[in-house]
mmCIF file of C-alpha atoms in Angstrom:
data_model
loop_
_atom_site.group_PDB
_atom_site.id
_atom_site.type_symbol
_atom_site.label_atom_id
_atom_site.label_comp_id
_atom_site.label_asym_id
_atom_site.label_seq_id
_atom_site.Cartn_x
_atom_site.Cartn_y
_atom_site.Cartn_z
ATOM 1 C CA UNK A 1 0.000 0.000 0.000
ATOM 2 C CA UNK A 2 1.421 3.581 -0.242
ATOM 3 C CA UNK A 3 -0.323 6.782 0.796
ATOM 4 C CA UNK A 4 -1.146 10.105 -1.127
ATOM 5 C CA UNK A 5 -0.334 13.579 0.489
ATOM 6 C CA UNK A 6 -4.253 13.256 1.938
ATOM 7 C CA UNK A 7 -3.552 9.885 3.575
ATOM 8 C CA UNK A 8 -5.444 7.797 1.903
ATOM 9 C CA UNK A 9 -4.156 4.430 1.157
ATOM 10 C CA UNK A 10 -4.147 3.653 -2.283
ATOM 11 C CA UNK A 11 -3.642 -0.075 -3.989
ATOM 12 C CA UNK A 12 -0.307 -1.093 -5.541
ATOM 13 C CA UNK A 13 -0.894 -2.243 -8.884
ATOM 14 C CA UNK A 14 1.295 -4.972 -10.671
ATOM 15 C CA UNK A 15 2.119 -5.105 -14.269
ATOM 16 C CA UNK A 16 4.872 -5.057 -16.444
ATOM 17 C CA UNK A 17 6.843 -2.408 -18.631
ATOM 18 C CA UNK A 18 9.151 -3.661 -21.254
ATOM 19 C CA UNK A 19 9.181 -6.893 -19.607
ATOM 20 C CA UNK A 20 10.145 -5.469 -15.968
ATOM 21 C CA UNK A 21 8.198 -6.009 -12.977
ATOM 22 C CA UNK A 22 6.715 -2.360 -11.839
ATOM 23 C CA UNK A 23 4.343 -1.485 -9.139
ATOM 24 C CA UNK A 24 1.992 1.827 -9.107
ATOM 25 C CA UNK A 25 -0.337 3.612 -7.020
ATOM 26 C CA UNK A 26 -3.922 2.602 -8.608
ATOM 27 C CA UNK A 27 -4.730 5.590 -10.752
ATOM 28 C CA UNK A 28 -1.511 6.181 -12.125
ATOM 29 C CA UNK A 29 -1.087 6.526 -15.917
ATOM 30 C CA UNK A 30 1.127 4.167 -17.813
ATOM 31 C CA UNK A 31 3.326 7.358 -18.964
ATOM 32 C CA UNK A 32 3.496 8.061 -14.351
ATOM 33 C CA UNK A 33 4.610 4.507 -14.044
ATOM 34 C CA UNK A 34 6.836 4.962 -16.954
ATOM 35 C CA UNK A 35 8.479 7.643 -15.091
ATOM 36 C CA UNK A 36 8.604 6.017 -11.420
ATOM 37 C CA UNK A 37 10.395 3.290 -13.365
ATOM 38 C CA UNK A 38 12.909 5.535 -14.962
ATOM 39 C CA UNK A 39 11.374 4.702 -18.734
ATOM 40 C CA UNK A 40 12.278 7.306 -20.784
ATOM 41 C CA UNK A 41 8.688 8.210 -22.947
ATOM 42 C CA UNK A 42 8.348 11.628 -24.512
ATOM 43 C CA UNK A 43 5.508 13.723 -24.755
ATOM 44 C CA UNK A 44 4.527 17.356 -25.821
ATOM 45 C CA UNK A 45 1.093 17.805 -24.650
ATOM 46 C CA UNK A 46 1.316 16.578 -20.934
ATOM 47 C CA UNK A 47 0.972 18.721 -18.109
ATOM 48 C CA UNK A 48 1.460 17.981 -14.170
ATOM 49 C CA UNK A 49 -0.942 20.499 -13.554
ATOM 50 C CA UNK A 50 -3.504 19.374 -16.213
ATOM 51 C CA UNK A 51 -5.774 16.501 -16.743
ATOM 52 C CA UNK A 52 -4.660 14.857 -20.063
ATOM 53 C CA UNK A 53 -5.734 15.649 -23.643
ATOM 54 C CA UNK A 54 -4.261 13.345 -25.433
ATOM 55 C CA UNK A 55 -3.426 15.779 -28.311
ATOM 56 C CA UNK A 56 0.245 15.573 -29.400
ATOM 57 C CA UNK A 57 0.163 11.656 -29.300
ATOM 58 C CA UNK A 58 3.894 11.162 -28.698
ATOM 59 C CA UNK A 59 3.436 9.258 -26.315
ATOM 60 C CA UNK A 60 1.658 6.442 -27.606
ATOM 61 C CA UNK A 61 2.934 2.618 -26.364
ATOM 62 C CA UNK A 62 1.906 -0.398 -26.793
ATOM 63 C CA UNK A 63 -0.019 -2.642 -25.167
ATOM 64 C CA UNK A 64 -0.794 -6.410 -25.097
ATOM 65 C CA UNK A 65 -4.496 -7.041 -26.401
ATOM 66 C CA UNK A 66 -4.647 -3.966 -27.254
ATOM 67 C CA UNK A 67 -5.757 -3.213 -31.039
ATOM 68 C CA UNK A 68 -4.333 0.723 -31.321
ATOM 69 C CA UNK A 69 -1.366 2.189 -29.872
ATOM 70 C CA UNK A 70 -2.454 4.150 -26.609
ATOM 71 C CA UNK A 71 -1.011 7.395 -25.387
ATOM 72 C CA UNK A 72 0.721 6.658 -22.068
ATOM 73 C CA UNK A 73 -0.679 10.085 -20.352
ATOM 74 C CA UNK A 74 -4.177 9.196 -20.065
ATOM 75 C CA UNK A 75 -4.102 5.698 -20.155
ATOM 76 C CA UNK A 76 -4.468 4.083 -16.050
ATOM 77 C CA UNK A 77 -2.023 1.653 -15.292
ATOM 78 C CA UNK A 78 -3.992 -2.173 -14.521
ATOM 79 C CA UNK A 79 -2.943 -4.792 -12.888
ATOM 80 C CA UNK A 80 -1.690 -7.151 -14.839
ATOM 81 C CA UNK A 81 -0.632 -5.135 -17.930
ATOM 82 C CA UNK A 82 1.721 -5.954 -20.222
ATOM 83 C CA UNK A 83 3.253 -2.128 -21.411
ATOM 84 C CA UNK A 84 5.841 -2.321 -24.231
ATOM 85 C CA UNK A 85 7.358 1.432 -24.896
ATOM 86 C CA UNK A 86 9.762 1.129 -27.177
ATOM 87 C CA UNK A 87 8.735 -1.279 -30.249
ATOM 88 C CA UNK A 88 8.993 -0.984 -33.809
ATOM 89 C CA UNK A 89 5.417 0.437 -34.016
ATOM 90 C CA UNK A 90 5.473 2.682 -31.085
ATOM 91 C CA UNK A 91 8.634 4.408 -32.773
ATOM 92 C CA UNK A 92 7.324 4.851 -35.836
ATOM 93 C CA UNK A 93 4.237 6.364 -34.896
ATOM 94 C CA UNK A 94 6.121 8.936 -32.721
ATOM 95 C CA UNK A 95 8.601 9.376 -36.113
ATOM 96 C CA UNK A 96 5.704 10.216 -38.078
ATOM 97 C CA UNK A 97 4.168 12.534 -35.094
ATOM 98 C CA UNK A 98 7.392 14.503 -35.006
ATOM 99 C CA UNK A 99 8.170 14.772 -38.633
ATOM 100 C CA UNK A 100 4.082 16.021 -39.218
ATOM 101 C CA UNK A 101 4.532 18.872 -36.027
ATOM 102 C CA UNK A 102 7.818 19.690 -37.251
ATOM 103 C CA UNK A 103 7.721 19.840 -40.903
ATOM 104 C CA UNK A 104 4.113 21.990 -40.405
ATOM 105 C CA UNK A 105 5.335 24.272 -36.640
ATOM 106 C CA UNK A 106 8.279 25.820 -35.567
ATOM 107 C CA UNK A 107 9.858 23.898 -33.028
ATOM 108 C CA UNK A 108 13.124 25.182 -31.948
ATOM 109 C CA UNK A 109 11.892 26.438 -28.621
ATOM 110 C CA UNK A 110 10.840 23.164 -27.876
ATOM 111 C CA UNK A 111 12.685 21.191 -25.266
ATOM 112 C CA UNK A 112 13.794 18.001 -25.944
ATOM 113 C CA UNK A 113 12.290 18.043 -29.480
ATOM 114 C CA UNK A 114 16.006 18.158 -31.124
ATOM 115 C CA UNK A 115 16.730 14.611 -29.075
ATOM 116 C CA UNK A 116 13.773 13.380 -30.489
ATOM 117 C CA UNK A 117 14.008 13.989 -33.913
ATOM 118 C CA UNK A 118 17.656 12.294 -33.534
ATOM 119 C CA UNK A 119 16.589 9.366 -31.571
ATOM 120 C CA UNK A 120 13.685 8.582 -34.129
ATOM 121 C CA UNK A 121 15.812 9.312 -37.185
ATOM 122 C CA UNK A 122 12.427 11.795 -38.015
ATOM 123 C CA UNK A 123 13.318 14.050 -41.458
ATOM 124 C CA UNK A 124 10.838 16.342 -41.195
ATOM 125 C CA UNK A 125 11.995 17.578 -44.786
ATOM 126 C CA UNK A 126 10.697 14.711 -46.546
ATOM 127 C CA UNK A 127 7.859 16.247 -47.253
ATOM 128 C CA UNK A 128 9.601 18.931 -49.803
ATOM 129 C CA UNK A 129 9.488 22.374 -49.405
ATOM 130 C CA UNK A 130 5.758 22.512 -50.522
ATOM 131 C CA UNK A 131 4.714 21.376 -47.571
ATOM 132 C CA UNK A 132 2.284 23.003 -45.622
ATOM 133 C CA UNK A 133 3.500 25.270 -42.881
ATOM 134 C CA UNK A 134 1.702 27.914 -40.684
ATOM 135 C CA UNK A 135 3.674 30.439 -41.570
ATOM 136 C CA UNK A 136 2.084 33.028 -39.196
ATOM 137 C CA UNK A 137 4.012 36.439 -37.830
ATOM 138 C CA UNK A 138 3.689 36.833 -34.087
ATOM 139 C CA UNK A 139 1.358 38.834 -32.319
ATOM 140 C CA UNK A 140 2.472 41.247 -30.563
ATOM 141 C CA UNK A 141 -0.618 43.024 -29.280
ATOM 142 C CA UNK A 142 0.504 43.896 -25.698
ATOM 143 C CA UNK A 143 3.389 44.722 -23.310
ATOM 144 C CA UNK A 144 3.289 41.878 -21.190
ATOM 145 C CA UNK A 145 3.568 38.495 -23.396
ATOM 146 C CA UNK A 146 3.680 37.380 -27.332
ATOM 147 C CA UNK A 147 1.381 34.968 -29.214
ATOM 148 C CA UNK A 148 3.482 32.753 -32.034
ATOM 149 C CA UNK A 149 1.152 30.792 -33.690
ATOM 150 C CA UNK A 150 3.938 29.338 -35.917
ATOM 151 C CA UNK A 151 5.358 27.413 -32.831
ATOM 152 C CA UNK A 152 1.610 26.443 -31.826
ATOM 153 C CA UNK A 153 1.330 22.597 -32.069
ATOM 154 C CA UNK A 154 -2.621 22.590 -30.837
ATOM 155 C CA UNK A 155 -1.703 21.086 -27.542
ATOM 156 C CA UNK A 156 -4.880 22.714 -25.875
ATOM 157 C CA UNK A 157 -3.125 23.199 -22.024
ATOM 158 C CA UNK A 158 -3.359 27.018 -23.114
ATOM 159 C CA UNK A 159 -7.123 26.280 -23.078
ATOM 160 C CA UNK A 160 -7.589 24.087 -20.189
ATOM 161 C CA UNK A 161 -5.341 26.615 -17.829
ATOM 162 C CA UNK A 162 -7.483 29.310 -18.558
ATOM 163 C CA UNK A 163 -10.596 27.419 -18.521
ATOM 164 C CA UNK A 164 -12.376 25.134 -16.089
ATOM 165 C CA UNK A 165 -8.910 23.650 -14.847
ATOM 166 C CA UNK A 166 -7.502 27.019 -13.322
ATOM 167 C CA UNK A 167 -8.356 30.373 -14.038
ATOM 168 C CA UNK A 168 -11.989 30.082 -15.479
ATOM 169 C CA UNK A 169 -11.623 33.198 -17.473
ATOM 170 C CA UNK A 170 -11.984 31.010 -20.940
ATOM 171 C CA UNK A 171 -10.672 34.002 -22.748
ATOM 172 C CA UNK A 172 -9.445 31.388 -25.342
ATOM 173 C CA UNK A 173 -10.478 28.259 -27.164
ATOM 174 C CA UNK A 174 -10.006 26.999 -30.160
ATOM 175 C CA UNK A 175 -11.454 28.416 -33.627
ATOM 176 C CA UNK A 176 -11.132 27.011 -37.009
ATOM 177 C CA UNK A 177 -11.072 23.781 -38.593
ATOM 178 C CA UNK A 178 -8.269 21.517 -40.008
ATOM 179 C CA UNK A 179 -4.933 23.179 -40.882
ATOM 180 C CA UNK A 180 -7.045 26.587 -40.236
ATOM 181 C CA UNK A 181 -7.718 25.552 -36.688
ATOM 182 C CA UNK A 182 -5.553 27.986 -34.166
ATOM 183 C CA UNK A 183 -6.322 28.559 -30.181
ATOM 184 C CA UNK A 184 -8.025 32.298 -30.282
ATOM 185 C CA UNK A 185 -10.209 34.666 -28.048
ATOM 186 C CA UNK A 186 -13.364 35.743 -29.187
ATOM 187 C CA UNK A 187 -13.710 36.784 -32.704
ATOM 188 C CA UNK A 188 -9.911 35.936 -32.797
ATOM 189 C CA UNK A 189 -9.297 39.789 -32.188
ATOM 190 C CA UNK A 190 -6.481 41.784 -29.993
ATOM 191 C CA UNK A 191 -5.715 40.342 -26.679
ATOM 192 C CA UNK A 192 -6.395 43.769 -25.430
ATOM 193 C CA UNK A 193 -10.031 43.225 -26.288
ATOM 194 C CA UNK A 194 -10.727 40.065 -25.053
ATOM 195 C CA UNK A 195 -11.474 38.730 -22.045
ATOM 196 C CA UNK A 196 -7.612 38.181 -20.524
ATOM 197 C CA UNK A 197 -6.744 38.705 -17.421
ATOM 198 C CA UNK A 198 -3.085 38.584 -17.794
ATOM 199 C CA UNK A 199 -2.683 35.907 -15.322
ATOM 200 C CA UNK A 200 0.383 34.002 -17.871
ATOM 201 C CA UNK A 201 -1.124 31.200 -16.548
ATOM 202 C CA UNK A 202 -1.226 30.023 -20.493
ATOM 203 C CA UNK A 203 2.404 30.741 -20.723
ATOM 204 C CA UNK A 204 3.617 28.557 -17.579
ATOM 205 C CA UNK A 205 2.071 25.387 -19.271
ATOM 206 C CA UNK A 206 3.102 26.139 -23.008
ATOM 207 C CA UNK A 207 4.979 23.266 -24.217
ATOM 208 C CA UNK A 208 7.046 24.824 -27.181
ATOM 209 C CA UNK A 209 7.137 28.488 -26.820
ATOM 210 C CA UNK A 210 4.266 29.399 -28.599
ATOM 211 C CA UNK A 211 3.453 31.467 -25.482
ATOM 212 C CA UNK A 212 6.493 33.720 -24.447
ATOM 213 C CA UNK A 213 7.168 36.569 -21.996
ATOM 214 C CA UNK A 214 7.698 39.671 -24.050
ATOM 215 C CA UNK A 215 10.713 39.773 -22.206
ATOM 216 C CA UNK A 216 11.995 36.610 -23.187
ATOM 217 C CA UNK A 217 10.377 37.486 -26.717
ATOM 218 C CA UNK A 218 12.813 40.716 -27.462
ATOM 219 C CA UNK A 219 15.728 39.411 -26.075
ATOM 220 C CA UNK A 220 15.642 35.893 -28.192
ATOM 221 C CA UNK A 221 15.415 38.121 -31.152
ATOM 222 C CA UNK A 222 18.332 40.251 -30.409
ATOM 223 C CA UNK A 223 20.179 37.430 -29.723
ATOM 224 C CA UNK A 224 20.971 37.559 -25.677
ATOM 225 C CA UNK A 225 18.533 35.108 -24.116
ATOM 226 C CA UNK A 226 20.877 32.479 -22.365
ATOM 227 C CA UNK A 227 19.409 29.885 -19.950
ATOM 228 C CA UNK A 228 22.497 28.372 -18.905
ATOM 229 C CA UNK A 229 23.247 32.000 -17.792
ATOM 230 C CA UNK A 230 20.438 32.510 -15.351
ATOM 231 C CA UNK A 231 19.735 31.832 -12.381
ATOM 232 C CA UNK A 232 16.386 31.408 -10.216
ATOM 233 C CA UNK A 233 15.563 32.330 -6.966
ATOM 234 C CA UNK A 234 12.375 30.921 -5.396
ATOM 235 C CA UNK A 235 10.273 33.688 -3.210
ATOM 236 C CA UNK A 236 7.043 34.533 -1.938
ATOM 237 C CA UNK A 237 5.080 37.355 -3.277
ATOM 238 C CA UNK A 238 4.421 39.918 -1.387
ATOM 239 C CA UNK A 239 0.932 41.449 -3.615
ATOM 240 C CA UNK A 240 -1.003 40.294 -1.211
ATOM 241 C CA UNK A 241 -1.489 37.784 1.691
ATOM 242 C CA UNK A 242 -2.295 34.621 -0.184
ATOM 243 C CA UNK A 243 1.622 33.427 -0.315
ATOM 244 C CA UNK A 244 2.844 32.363 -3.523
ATOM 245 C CA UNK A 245 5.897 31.464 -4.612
ATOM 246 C CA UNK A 246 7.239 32.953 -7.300
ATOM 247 C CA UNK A 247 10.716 31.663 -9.063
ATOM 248 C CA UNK A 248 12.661 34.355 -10.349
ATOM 249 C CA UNK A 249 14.752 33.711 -13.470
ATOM 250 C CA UNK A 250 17.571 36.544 -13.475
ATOM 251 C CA UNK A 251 19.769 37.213 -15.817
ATOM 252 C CA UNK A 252 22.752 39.868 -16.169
ATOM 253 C CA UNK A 253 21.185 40.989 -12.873
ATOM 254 C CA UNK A 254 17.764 42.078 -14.224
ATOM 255 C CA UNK A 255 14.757 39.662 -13.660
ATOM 256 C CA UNK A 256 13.646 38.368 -17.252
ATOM 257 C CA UNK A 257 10.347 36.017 -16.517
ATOM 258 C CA UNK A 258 8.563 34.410 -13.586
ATOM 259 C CA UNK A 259 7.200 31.567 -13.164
ATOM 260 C CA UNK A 260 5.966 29.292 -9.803
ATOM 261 C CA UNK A 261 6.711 26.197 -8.561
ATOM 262 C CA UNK A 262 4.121 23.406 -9.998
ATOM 263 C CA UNK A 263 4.420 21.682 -6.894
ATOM 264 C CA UNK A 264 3.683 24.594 -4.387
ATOM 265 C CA UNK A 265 0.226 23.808 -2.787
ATOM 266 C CA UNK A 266 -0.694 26.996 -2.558
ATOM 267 C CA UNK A 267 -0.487 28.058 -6.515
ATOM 268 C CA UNK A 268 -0.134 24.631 -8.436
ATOM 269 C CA UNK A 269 2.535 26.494 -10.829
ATOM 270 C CA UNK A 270 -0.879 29.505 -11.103
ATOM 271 C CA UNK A 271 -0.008 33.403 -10.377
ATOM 272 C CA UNK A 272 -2.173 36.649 -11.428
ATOM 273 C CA UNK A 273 -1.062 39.116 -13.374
ATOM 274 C CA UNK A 274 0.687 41.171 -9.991
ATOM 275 C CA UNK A 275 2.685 38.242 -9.284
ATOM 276 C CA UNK A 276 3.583 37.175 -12.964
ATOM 277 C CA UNK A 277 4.339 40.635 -14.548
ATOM 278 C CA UNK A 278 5.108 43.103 -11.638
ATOM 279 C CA UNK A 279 8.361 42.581 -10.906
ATOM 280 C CA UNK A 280 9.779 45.688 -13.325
ATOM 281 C CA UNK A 281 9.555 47.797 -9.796
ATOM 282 C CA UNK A 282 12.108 45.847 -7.999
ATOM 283 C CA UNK A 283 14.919 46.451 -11.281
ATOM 284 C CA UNK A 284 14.214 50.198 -11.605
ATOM 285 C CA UNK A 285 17.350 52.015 -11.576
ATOM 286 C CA UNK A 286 15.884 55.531 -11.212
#
């Protein structure tokens, strides 16, 4: 038996995972057990803080009696499984995945993605230079953060963090059909006139950088945004009396995004627009 943070006993499951023994917590996913068991299984569209869509379908495994591949994020672990993750089919339906996102999307803000595209020998070029891309310049509507459709992948977390899953503002769904489809606020108009709260909230759970800090925005295009140069310092806001954390990523000295701790009970990785975007006080030199 193990025990959640509520402590309530939960049942052990026991299956197997590329042939090893594993045991999880009864309503874990295949792609959580995957994990515990140090199986490495990507996946674009999967959020800690969000109940699965099963969009990007990276993740897909297979398993025994089953007649389709199933994507590991949504799919609860039962006893007696047999999980294979890394077969001939799994691989090439996660080849074809990443060659389709990446031959149609920008992806190089997209962790991990470059690994992936190495590791499944995916050519995204294949497809000639006729084929479809977005294409789309970003929006850049407001002070605070920048919309690049051309790095959008459809993942819908965007969606579910401002809807019924977080802040329940549903400022934004998702308009259009096929290729044409694109996450949008009403009447896919300015930010400025929809109705956005600036929480970022969308931004902490974007998956390829669709979503960016206009911070983080201006100084990738000039050419000085360097990770491996900051540094972030976990604090608690001090808006108001609710007691977030905030982590600060600094850079050169000046604070260049923030974003929360996903694990923090108090937020869940969730800030408003105070703690998100006011931090340009605590930098001003004058």
């Amino acid at each position: 038996m193990t025990v959640t943070s509520l402590g309530i006993p939960r049942r052990l499951l026991e299956f197997t995972i590329d042939g090893d023994p594993v045991r999880a917590p009864e309503g874990s996913t295949i792609l959580d057990a995957c994990r515990s068991a140090g199986k490495d299984v990507p996946t674009l569209c999967q959020g800690d803080t969000l109940t699965p869509k099963n969009a990007c379908r990276v993740c897909v495994v297979e398993v025994e009696g089953a007649r389709t591949l199933v994507p590991a994020c949504s799919r609860k672990a039962e006893a007696g499984m047999e999980v294979r993750t890394d077969t001939e089919r799994a691989r090439h339906s996660r080849k074809i995945v990443l060659e389709l996102l990446a031959s149609s999307v920008d992806l190089s803000t997209t962790p991990e993605v470059a690994g992936w595209l190495k590791e499944y020998e995916a050519k995204p070029d294949r497809f000639g230079p006729d084929a479809a891309r977005v294409d789309e310049q970003p929006r850049i509507d407001n002070d605070l953060y920048v919309r690049d459709y051309d790095k959008c992948i459809l993942c819908y977390k965007c969606v579910d963090a401002c809807g019924d899953q977080w802040q329940n503002t549903f400022a934004i769904s998702v308009t259009g059909r096929g290729f044409d489809a694109r996450i949008a606020v009403e009447h896919d108009g300015p930010l400025t006139d929809s109705a956005c709260v600036y929480c970022g909230n969308c931004i902490e759970v974007c998956p390829t950088g669709a979503l960016s800090f206009k911070s983080e925005f201006d100084m990738r295009a000039a050419g000085t945004w360097d990770e491996s140069a900051q540094t972030e310092t976990t604090t608690v806001c001090a808006y108001c009396g609710v007691g977030c954390n905030l982590t600060l990523h600094v850079q050169d000295n000046e604070i260049v995004k923030v974003t929360s701790p996903h694990d923090n009970p108090v937020t869940h990785g969730n800030l408003c627009i105070k703690g998100r975007f006011g931090y340009q006080h605590v930098q001003n030199r004058d």
